[in-house]
Amino acid sequence: MSTNPDWPQGHERLVLSETDSTMAEALRRLPDLKAPTWILALRQTAGRGRRGRAWVDPSGNFAATLLQRLDEPPQQLALRSFVAALALHEALMGLTGLEAGFALKWPNDVLLNGGKLSGILLESPGQGVLSLGIGVNLRASPPADPAAAFPPVNLRTETGLTIQPEALLDHLAPAFATWDQRLRTYGFDPIRTAFLQRVTRLGQTLVARTMTEEVQGTFETIDATGSLVLRTAQGPRAIPAADIFFP
């Protein structure tokens, strides 16, 4: 357990010196899960991102997964990606004391000075189970991907600040618990409003690439289900999942 007095009550905290992937570690620990558990790895050897992509994780970066049981339908579980993004944004601003530079990218990335600082991955390995993986480039950036919309950046290079992974976890966990309680109490609307206040490129033209098509339009809003809403020449389009790029 954490000695941090702000640590959310009833949540376990597990820090590993090394593992293959915190998402894989969460899956292995699922049969014995008795309480929501944050799993932090100080070194991750086989991290992964969305759609099975590799997540390169140099030493000193942040890699953690929250594993919990939630008696909710899948569409409600999926809204935790927005909760996680808001919590991470809040934790990073609190730790760094920086008011400018941080922004959100739909559906759940945190950007710093226009570059990709983090990635968030949601999976449901069983009914009512949520694995929420979060990776943050605290000290080093992975190699740039020419196909990516935003170049990778890291906190130390961009700000000159060195943040320890354990310190970020101790700020992230209570922030997540607070935003999550808002979702449970008031529904998605306040989460959606807060996300839109922090999201990048709102009102600008972007391209959404799904598994089957490419849609270009103006980023108009996020709807009540968390879908991206684009204003296109054919009218508004709600897109539940996509990679976004900018022409």
PDB file of C-alpha atoms in Angstrom:
ATOM      1  CA  MET A   1       0.000   0.000   0.000  1.00  0.00           C
ATOM      2  CA  SER A   2       1.021   3.604  -0.513  1.00  0.00           C
ATOM      3  CA  THR A   3       2.056   5.863   2.361  1.00  0.00           C
ATOM      4  CA  ASN A   4       0.568   8.807   0.468  1.00  0.00           C
ATOM      5  CA  PRO A   5      -2.363  10.140   2.562  1.00  0.00           C
ATOM      6  CA  ASP A   6      -4.223  11.026  -0.664  1.00  0.00           C
ATOM      7  CA  TRP A   7      -4.053   7.460  -1.984  1.00  0.00           C
ATOM      8  CA  PRO A   8      -7.622   6.329  -2.809  1.00  0.00           C
ATOM      9  CA  GLN A   9      -9.125   4.224  -0.062  1.00  0.00           C
ATOM     10  CA  GLY A  10      -9.451   0.528  -0.826  1.00  0.00           C
ATOM     11  CA  HIS A  11      -7.010   0.592  -3.771  1.00  0.00           C
ATOM     12  CA  GLU A  12      -3.929  -1.604  -3.799  1.00  0.00           C
ATOM     13  CA  ARG A  13      -0.525  -0.353  -5.036  1.00  0.00           C
ATOM     14  CA  LEU A  14       1.986  -2.797  -6.504  1.00  0.00           C
ATOM     15  CA  VAL A  15       5.421  -1.649  -7.749  1.00  0.00           C
ATOM     16  CA  LEU A  16       7.488  -4.144  -9.739  1.00  0.00           C
ATOM     17  CA  SER A  17      11.135  -3.706 -10.677  1.00  0.00           C
ATOM     18  CA  GLU A  18      10.442  -5.323 -14.053  1.00  0.00           C
ATOM     19  CA  THR A  19       7.734  -7.113 -16.011  1.00  0.00           C
ATOM     20  CA  ASP A  20       6.962  -7.869 -19.623  1.00  0.00           C
ATOM     21  CA  SER A  21       3.831  -5.686 -19.698  1.00  0.00           C
ATOM     22  CA  THR A  22       1.711  -4.256 -16.916  1.00  0.00           C
ATOM     23  CA  MET A  23      -1.362  -5.206 -18.952  1.00  0.00           C
ATOM     24  CA  ALA A  24      -0.140  -8.806 -19.111  1.00  0.00           C
ATOM     25  CA  GLU A  25       0.713  -8.689 -15.408  1.00  0.00           C
ATOM     26  CA  ALA A  26      -2.817  -7.481 -14.643  1.00  0.00           C
ATOM     27  CA  LEU A  27      -4.276 -10.384 -16.594  1.00  0.00           C
ATOM     28  CA  ARG A  28      -2.157 -12.870 -14.633  1.00  0.00           C
ATOM     29  CA  ARG A  29      -3.323 -11.364 -11.346  1.00  0.00           C
ATOM     30  CA  LEU A  30      -7.001 -11.187 -12.292  1.00  0.00           C
ATOM     31  CA  PRO A  31      -8.036 -14.521 -10.670  1.00  0.00           C
ATOM     32  CA  ASP A  32      -6.843 -13.260  -7.261  1.00  0.00           C
ATOM     33  CA  LEU A  33      -8.145  -9.704  -7.614  1.00  0.00           C
ATOM     34  CA  LYS A  34      -9.899  -8.544  -4.440  1.00  0.00           C
ATOM     35  CA  ALA A  35      -9.669  -4.740  -4.794  1.00  0.00           C
ATOM     36  CA  PRO A  36      -8.860  -2.170  -7.483  1.00  0.00           C
ATOM     37  CA  THR A  37      -5.109  -2.472  -8.022  1.00  0.00           C
ATOM     38  CA  TRP A  38      -2.553  -0.157  -9.579  1.00  0.00           C
ATOM     39  CA  ILE A  39       0.406  -2.090 -11.018  1.00  0.00           C
ATOM     40  CA  LEU A  40       3.507  -0.008 -11.776  1.00  0.00           C
ATOM     41  CA  ALA A  41       6.572  -1.445 -13.518  1.00  0.00           C
ATOM     42  CA  LEU A  42       9.873   0.410 -13.280  1.00  0.00           C
ATOM     43  CA  ARG A  43      10.957  -1.437 -16.412  1.00  0.00           C
ATOM     44  CA  GLN A  44       8.690  -2.938 -19.062  1.00  0.00           C
ATOM     45  CA  THR A  45      10.195  -5.299 -21.647  1.00  0.00           C
ATOM     46  CA  ALA A  46       7.225  -5.951 -23.944  1.00  0.00           C
ATOM     47  CA  GLY A  47       4.796  -3.056 -23.635  1.00  0.00           C
ATOM     48  CA  ARG A  48       2.049  -2.611 -26.172  1.00  0.00           C
ATOM     49  CA  GLY A  49      -0.299   0.081 -27.322  1.00  0.00           C
ATOM     50  CA  ARG A  50      -3.554   0.275 -29.248  1.00  0.00           C
ATOM     51  CA  ARG A  51      -4.317  -2.321 -31.923  1.00  0.00           C
ATOM     52  CA  GLY A  52      -1.422  -4.499 -30.823  1.00  0.00           C
ATOM     53  CA  ARG A  53       1.263  -1.923 -31.593  1.00  0.00           C
ATOM     54  CA  ALA A  54       4.504  -2.133 -29.648  1.00  0.00           C
ATOM     55  CA  TRP A  55       4.951   0.489 -26.935  1.00  0.00           C
ATOM     56  CA  VAL A  56       8.655   1.310 -26.571  1.00  0.00           C
ATOM     57  CA  ASP A  57       9.389   1.976 -22.920  1.00  0.00           C
ATOM     58  CA  PRO A  58      12.913   3.197 -22.069  1.00  0.00           C
ATOM     59  CA  SER A  59      14.029   2.998 -18.449  1.00  0.00           C
ATOM     60  CA  GLY A  60      12.711   5.807 -16.260  1.00  0.00           C
ATOM     61  CA  ASN A  61       9.424   6.161 -18.091  1.00  0.00           C
ATOM     62  CA  PHE A  62       6.032   5.459 -16.536  1.00  0.00           C
ATOM     63  CA  ALA A  63       4.171   2.207 -17.213  1.00  0.00           C
ATOM     64  CA  ALA A  64       1.186   1.265 -15.078  1.00  0.00           C
ATOM     65  CA  THR A  65      -2.147  -0.545 -15.259  1.00  0.00           C
ATOM     66  CA  LEU A  66      -5.231  -0.154 -13.104  1.00  0.00           C
ATOM     67  CA  LEU A  67      -7.116  -3.433 -12.776  1.00  0.00           C
ATOM     68  CA  GLN A  68     -10.625  -3.361 -11.316  1.00  0.00           C
ATOM     69  CA  ARG A  69     -14.029  -4.991 -11.421  1.00  0.00           C
ATOM     70  CA  LEU A  70     -16.936  -2.747 -12.394  1.00  0.00           C
ATOM     71  CA  ASP A  71     -20.554  -3.823 -12.662  1.00  0.00           C
ATOM     72  CA  GLU A  72     -21.215  -1.733 -15.754  1.00  0.00           C
ATOM     73  CA  PRO A  73     -22.028  -2.285 -19.437  1.00  0.00           C
ATOM     74  CA  PRO A  74     -19.120  -2.156 -21.943  1.00  0.00           C
ATOM     75  CA  GLN A  75     -20.065   1.283 -23.275  1.00  0.00           C
ATOM     76  CA  GLN A  76     -19.801   2.731 -19.761  1.00  0.00           C
ATOM     77  CA  LEU A  77     -16.456   1.030 -19.153  1.00  0.00           C
ATOM     78  CA  ALA A  78     -15.118   2.597 -22.346  1.00  0.00           C
ATOM     79  CA  LEU A  79     -15.718   6.101 -20.969  1.00  0.00           C
ATOM     80  CA  ARG A  80     -12.858   5.479 -18.496  1.00  0.00           C
ATOM     81  CA  SER A  81     -10.449   6.437 -21.294  1.00  0.00           C
ATOM     82  CA  PHE A  82     -11.627  10.045 -20.936  1.00  0.00           C
ATOM     83  CA  VAL A  83     -11.446   9.786 -17.137  1.00  0.00           C
ATOM     84  CA  ALA A  84      -7.872   8.518 -17.391  1.00  0.00           C
ATOM     85  CA  ALA A  85      -6.819  11.300 -19.765  1.00  0.00           C
ATOM     86  CA  LEU A  86      -8.253  13.995 -17.499  1.00  0.00           C
ATOM     87  CA  ALA A  87      -6.648  12.442 -14.418  1.00  0.00           C
ATOM     88  CA  LEU A  88      -3.249  12.172 -16.102  1.00  0.00           C
ATOM     89  CA  HIS A  89      -3.479  15.750 -17.366  1.00  0.00           C
ATOM     90  CA  GLU A  90      -4.300  16.931 -13.833  1.00  0.00           C
ATOM     91  CA  ALA A  91      -1.529  14.870 -12.231  1.00  0.00           C
ATOM     92  CA  LEU A  92       1.121  16.134 -14.647  1.00  0.00           C
ATOM     93  CA  MET A  93       0.087  19.758 -14.189  1.00  0.00           C
ATOM     94  CA  GLY A  94       0.132  19.319 -10.416  1.00  0.00           C
ATOM     95  CA  LEU A  95       3.578  17.732 -10.380  1.00  0.00           C
ATOM     96  CA  THR A  96       5.190  20.176 -12.788  1.00  0.00           C
ATOM     97  CA  GLY A  97       3.384  23.351 -11.777  1.00  0.00           C
ATOM     98  CA  LEU A  98       3.033  24.184 -15.472  1.00  0.00           C
ATOM     99  CA  GLU A  99      -0.191  25.812 -16.587  1.00  0.00           C
ATOM    100  CA  ALA A 100       0.591  25.792 -20.313  1.00  0.00           C
ATOM    101  CA  GLY A 101       1.862  23.158 -22.704  1.00  0.00           C
ATOM    102  CA  PHE A 102      -0.352  20.212 -21.782  1.00  0.00           C
ATOM    103  CA  ALA A 103      -3.383  19.321 -23.906  1.00  0.00           C
ATOM    104  CA  LEU A 104      -5.561  16.317 -24.654  1.00  0.00           C
ATOM    105  CA  LYS A 105      -6.017  14.520 -27.946  1.00  0.00           C
ATOM    106  CA  TRP A 106      -9.186  12.566 -28.605  1.00  0.00           C
ATOM    107  CA  PRO A 107      -9.828   9.967 -27.337  1.00  0.00           C
ATOM    108  CA  ASN A 108      -7.237   9.800 -24.556  1.00  0.00           C
ATOM    109  CA  ASP A 109      -3.665  10.917 -25.289  1.00  0.00           C
ATOM    110  CA  VAL A 110      -1.888  13.661 -23.358  1.00  0.00           C
ATOM    111  CA  LEU A 111       0.193  16.049 -25.463  1.00  0.00           C
ATOM    112  CA  LEU A 112       3.016  18.318 -24.340  1.00  0.00           C
ATOM    113  CA  ASN A 113       4.117  21.252 -26.500  1.00  0.00           C
ATOM    114  CA  GLY A 114       2.344  19.645 -29.453  1.00  0.00           C
ATOM    115  CA  GLY A 115       3.999  16.224 -29.105  1.00  0.00           C
ATOM    116  CA  LYS A 116       2.677  12.899 -27.846  1.00  0.00           C
ATOM    117  CA  LEU A 117       3.662  12.434 -24.206  1.00  0.00           C
ATOM    118  CA  SER A 118       1.508   9.464 -23.254  1.00  0.00           C
ATOM    119  CA  GLY A 119      -0.698   6.643 -24.405  1.00  0.00           C
ATOM    120  CA  ILE A 120      -3.716   5.049 -22.740  1.00  0.00           C
ATOM    121  CA  LEU A 121      -5.056   1.577 -23.486  1.00  0.00           C
ATOM    122  CA  LEU A 122      -8.342   0.057 -22.287  1.00  0.00           C
ATOM    123  CA  GLU A 123      -9.160  -3.636 -22.371  1.00  0.00           C
ATOM    124  CA  SER A 124     -11.867  -5.757 -20.795  1.00  0.00           C
ATOM    125  CA  PRO A 125     -10.394  -9.233 -20.240  1.00  0.00           C
ATOM    126  CA  GLY A 126     -13.648 -10.475 -18.716  1.00  0.00           C
ATOM    127  CA  GLN A 127     -17.200  -9.382 -18.051  1.00  0.00           C
ATOM    128  CA  GLY A 128     -17.184  -6.445 -15.662  1.00  0.00           C
ATOM    129  CA  VAL A 129     -13.374  -6.267 -15.618  1.00  0.00           C
ATOM    130  CA  LEU A 130     -11.384  -3.256 -16.796  1.00  0.00           C
ATOM    131  CA  SER A 131      -7.638  -3.083 -17.437  1.00  0.00           C
ATOM    132  CA  LEU A 132      -6.516   0.495 -17.954  1.00  0.00           C
ATOM    133  CA  GLY A 133      -2.915   0.821 -19.113  1.00  0.00           C
ATOM    134  CA  ILE A 134      -1.061   4.145 -19.059  1.00  0.00           C
ATOM    135  CA  GLY A 135       2.379   4.905 -20.461  1.00  0.00           C
ATOM    136  CA  VAL A 136       4.124   8.277 -20.082  1.00  0.00           C
ATOM    137  CA  ASN A 137       7.456   9.388 -21.531  1.00  0.00           C
ATOM    138  CA  LEU A 138       8.956  10.857 -18.391  1.00  0.00           C
ATOM    139  CA  ARG A 139      12.653  10.650 -19.280  1.00  0.00           C
ATOM    140  CA  ALA A 140      13.038   9.401 -22.841  1.00  0.00           C
ATOM    141  CA  SER A 141      11.104   9.350 -26.114  1.00  0.00           C
ATOM    142  CA  PRO A 142      10.705   6.343 -28.411  1.00  0.00           C
ATOM    143  CA  PRO A 143      11.859   6.609 -32.039  1.00  0.00           C
ATOM    144  CA  ALA A 144       9.656   8.869 -34.146  1.00  0.00           C
ATOM    145  CA  ASP A 145       7.051   7.177 -36.335  1.00  0.00           C
ATOM    146  CA  PRO A 146       6.733   8.954 -39.707  1.00  0.00           C
ATOM    147  CA  ALA A 147       3.102   7.807 -39.933  1.00  0.00           C
ATOM    148  CA  ALA A 148       2.102   9.286 -36.564  1.00  0.00           C
ATOM    149  CA  ALA A 149       0.123  12.511 -36.290  1.00  0.00           C
ATOM    150  CA  PHE A 150       2.247  13.830 -33.406  1.00  0.00           C
ATOM    151  CA  PRO A 151       5.966  13.313 -32.746  1.00  0.00           C
ATOM    152  CA  PRO A 152       6.899  11.634 -29.465  1.00  0.00           C
ATOM    153  CA  VAL A 153       8.204  13.896 -26.706  1.00  0.00           C
ATOM    154  CA  ASN A 154       9.321  13.357 -23.135  1.00  0.00           C
ATOM    155  CA  LEU A 155       8.800  15.408 -20.008  1.00  0.00           C
ATOM    156  CA  ARG A 156      12.462  15.886 -19.090  1.00  0.00           C
ATOM    157  CA  THR A 157      13.528  17.214 -22.486  1.00  0.00           C
ATOM    158  CA  GLU A 158      10.514  19.504 -22.857  1.00  0.00           C
ATOM    159  CA  THR A 159      10.490  20.932 -19.321  1.00  0.00           C
ATOM    160  CA  GLY A 160      13.854  20.142 -17.731  1.00  0.00           C
ATOM    161  CA  LEU A 161      12.006  18.359 -14.912  1.00  0.00           C
ATOM    162  CA  THR A 162      12.695  14.812 -13.743  1.00  0.00           C
ATOM    163  CA  ILE A 163       9.647  13.081 -12.275  1.00  0.00           C
ATOM    164  CA  GLN A 164       9.919   9.643 -10.681  1.00  0.00           C
ATOM    165  CA  PRO A 165       7.347   7.043 -11.810  1.00  0.00           C
ATOM    166  CA  GLU A 166       6.264   6.381  -8.216  1.00  0.00           C
ATOM    167  CA  ALA A 167       5.607  10.104  -7.695  1.00  0.00           C
ATOM    168  CA  LEU A 168       3.428  10.243 -10.798  1.00  0.00           C
ATOM    169  CA  LEU A 169       1.476   7.203  -9.638  1.00  0.00           C
ATOM    170  CA  ASP A 170       0.851   8.811  -6.236  1.00  0.00           C
ATOM    171  CA  HIS A 171      -0.691  11.832  -7.996  1.00  0.00           C
ATOM    172  CA  LEU A 172      -2.451   9.914 -10.755  1.00  0.00           C
ATOM    173  CA  ALA A 173      -4.325   7.405  -8.591  1.00  0.00           C
ATOM    174  CA  PRO A 174      -6.207   9.977  -6.450  1.00  0.00           C
ATOM    175  CA  ALA A 175      -6.881  12.152  -9.502  1.00  0.00           C
ATOM    176  CA  PHE A 176      -8.350   9.167 -11.327  1.00  0.00           C
ATOM    177  CA  ALA A 177     -10.492   8.246  -8.314  1.00  0.00           C
ATOM    178  CA  THR A 178     -11.873  11.809  -8.177  1.00  0.00           C
ATOM    179  CA  TRP A 179     -12.730  11.997 -11.883  1.00  0.00           C
ATOM    180  CA  ASP A 180     -14.128   8.470 -11.792  1.00  0.00           C
ATOM    181  CA  GLN A 181     -16.435   9.381  -8.916  1.00  0.00           C
ATOM    182  CA  ARG A 182     -17.722  12.313 -10.971  1.00  0.00           C
ATOM    183  CA  LEU A 183     -18.525   9.921 -13.811  1.00  0.00           C
ATOM    184  CA  ARG A 184     -20.367   7.563 -11.457  1.00  0.00           C
ATOM    185  CA  THR A 185     -22.278  10.372  -9.739  1.00  0.00           C
ATOM    186  CA  TYR A 186     -23.110  12.763 -12.576  1.00  0.00           C
ATOM    187  CA  GLY A 187     -22.673  10.710 -15.737  1.00  0.00           C
ATOM    188  CA  PHE A 188     -20.523  11.504 -18.736  1.00  0.00           C
ATOM    189  CA  ASP A 189     -21.609  15.111 -19.306  1.00  0.00           C
ATOM    190  CA  PRO A 190     -19.161  16.823 -16.875  1.00  0.00           C
ATOM    191  CA  ILE A 191     -16.358  14.547 -18.117  1.00  0.00           C
ATOM    192  CA  ARG A 192     -17.179  15.439 -21.710  1.00  0.00           C
ATOM    193  CA  THR A 193     -17.280  19.172 -20.894  1.00  0.00           C
ATOM    194  CA  ALA A 194     -13.919  19.067 -19.102  1.00  0.00           C
ATOM    195  CA  PHE A 195     -12.334  17.082 -21.917  1.00  0.00           C
ATOM    196  CA  LEU A 196     -13.540  19.528 -24.563  1.00  0.00           C
ATOM    197  CA  GLN A 197     -12.019  22.405 -22.560  1.00  0.00           C
ATOM    198  CA  ARG A 198      -8.609  20.721 -22.749  1.00  0.00           C
ATOM    199  CA  VAL A 199      -8.687  19.001 -26.147  1.00  0.00           C
ATOM    200  CA  THR A 200      -6.445  20.060 -29.026  1.00  0.00           C
ATOM    201  CA  ARG A 201      -7.602  21.124 -32.496  1.00  0.00           C
ATOM    202  CA  LEU A 202     -11.265  21.656 -31.606  1.00  0.00           C
ATOM    203  CA  GLY A 203     -12.891  23.521 -34.514  1.00  0.00           C
ATOM    204  CA  GLN A 204     -10.102  22.562 -36.905  1.00  0.00           C
ATOM    205  CA  THR A 205     -10.020  20.189 -39.857  1.00  0.00           C
ATOM    206  CA  LEU A 206      -8.800  16.681 -39.202  1.00  0.00           C
ATOM    207  CA  VAL A 207      -8.787  13.242 -40.780  1.00  0.00           C
ATOM    208  CA  ALA A 208     -10.161  10.235 -38.895  1.00  0.00           C
ATOM    209  CA  ARG A 209      -8.881   6.872 -40.110  1.00  0.00           C
ATOM    210  CA  THR A 210     -10.900   3.858 -39.038  1.00  0.00           C
ATOM    211  CA  MET A 211     -10.233   0.234 -39.938  1.00  0.00           C
ATOM    212  CA  THR A 212     -12.362   0.618 -43.065  1.00  0.00           C
ATOM    213  CA  GLU A 213     -12.424   4.278 -44.175  1.00  0.00           C
ATOM    214  CA  GLU A 214     -10.948   7.757 -43.945  1.00  0.00           C
ATOM    215  CA  VAL A 215     -13.209  10.671 -43.022  1.00  0.00           C
ATOM    216  CA  GLN A 216     -12.198  14.340 -43.226  1.00  0.00           C
ATOM    217  CA  GLY A 217     -14.114  17.102 -41.512  1.00  0.00           C
ATOM    218  CA  THR A 218     -14.115  19.807 -38.872  1.00  0.00           C
ATOM    219  CA  PHE A 219     -13.754  18.634 -35.270  1.00  0.00           C
ATOM    220  CA  GLU A 220     -17.103  19.845 -33.959  1.00  0.00           C
ATOM    221  CA  THR A 221     -17.543  18.114 -30.588  1.00  0.00           C
ATOM    222  CA  ILE A 222     -17.631  14.833 -28.696  1.00  0.00           C
ATOM    223  CA  ASP A 223     -21.063  13.306 -28.289  1.00  0.00           C
ATOM    224  CA  ALA A 224     -22.730  11.678 -25.274  1.00  0.00           C
ATOM    225  CA  THR A 225     -21.146   8.307 -26.088  1.00  0.00           C
ATOM    226  CA  GLY A 226     -17.618   9.696 -26.418  1.00  0.00           C
ATOM    227  CA  SER A 227     -17.620   9.509 -30.209  1.00  0.00           C
ATOM    228  CA  LEU A 228     -15.754  12.101 -32.246  1.00  0.00           C
ATOM    229  CA  VAL A 229     -18.188  14.288 -34.207  1.00  0.00           C
ATOM    230  CA  LEU A 230     -16.922  15.717 -37.497  1.00  0.00           C
ATOM    231  CA  ARG A 231     -18.763  18.214 -39.663  1.00  0.00           C
ATOM    232  CA  THR A 232     -18.298  16.922 -43.200  1.00  0.00           C
ATOM    233  CA  ALA A 233     -19.557  17.976 -46.608  1.00  0.00           C
ATOM    234  CA  GLN A 234     -22.220  15.262 -46.257  1.00  0.00           C
ATOM    235  CA  GLY A 235     -23.272  16.376 -42.770  1.00  0.00           C
ATOM    236  CA  PRO A 236     -22.195  15.490 -39.222  1.00  0.00           C
ATOM    237  CA  ARG A 237     -20.483  12.132 -38.681  1.00  0.00           C
ATOM    238  CA  ALA A 238     -20.049  10.451 -35.296  1.00  0.00           C
ATOM    239  CA  ILE A 239     -16.968   8.223 -35.218  1.00  0.00           C
ATOM    240  CA  PRO A 240     -16.594   5.936 -32.182  1.00  0.00           C
ATOM    241  CA  ALA A 241     -13.001   4.811 -32.804  1.00  0.00           C
ATOM    242  CA  ALA A 242     -10.251   6.050 -35.133  1.00  0.00           C
ATOM    243  CA  ASP A 243      -6.718   7.357 -35.397  1.00  0.00           C
ATOM    244  CA  ILE A 244      -6.756  11.080 -36.106  1.00  0.00           C
ATOM    245  CA  PHE A 245      -4.425  13.082 -38.344  1.00  0.00           C
ATOM    246  CA  PHE A 246      -4.239  16.629 -39.617  1.00  0.00           C
ATOM    247  CA  PRO A 247      -4.092  17.611 -43.284  1.00  0.00           C
TER     248      PRO A 247
END
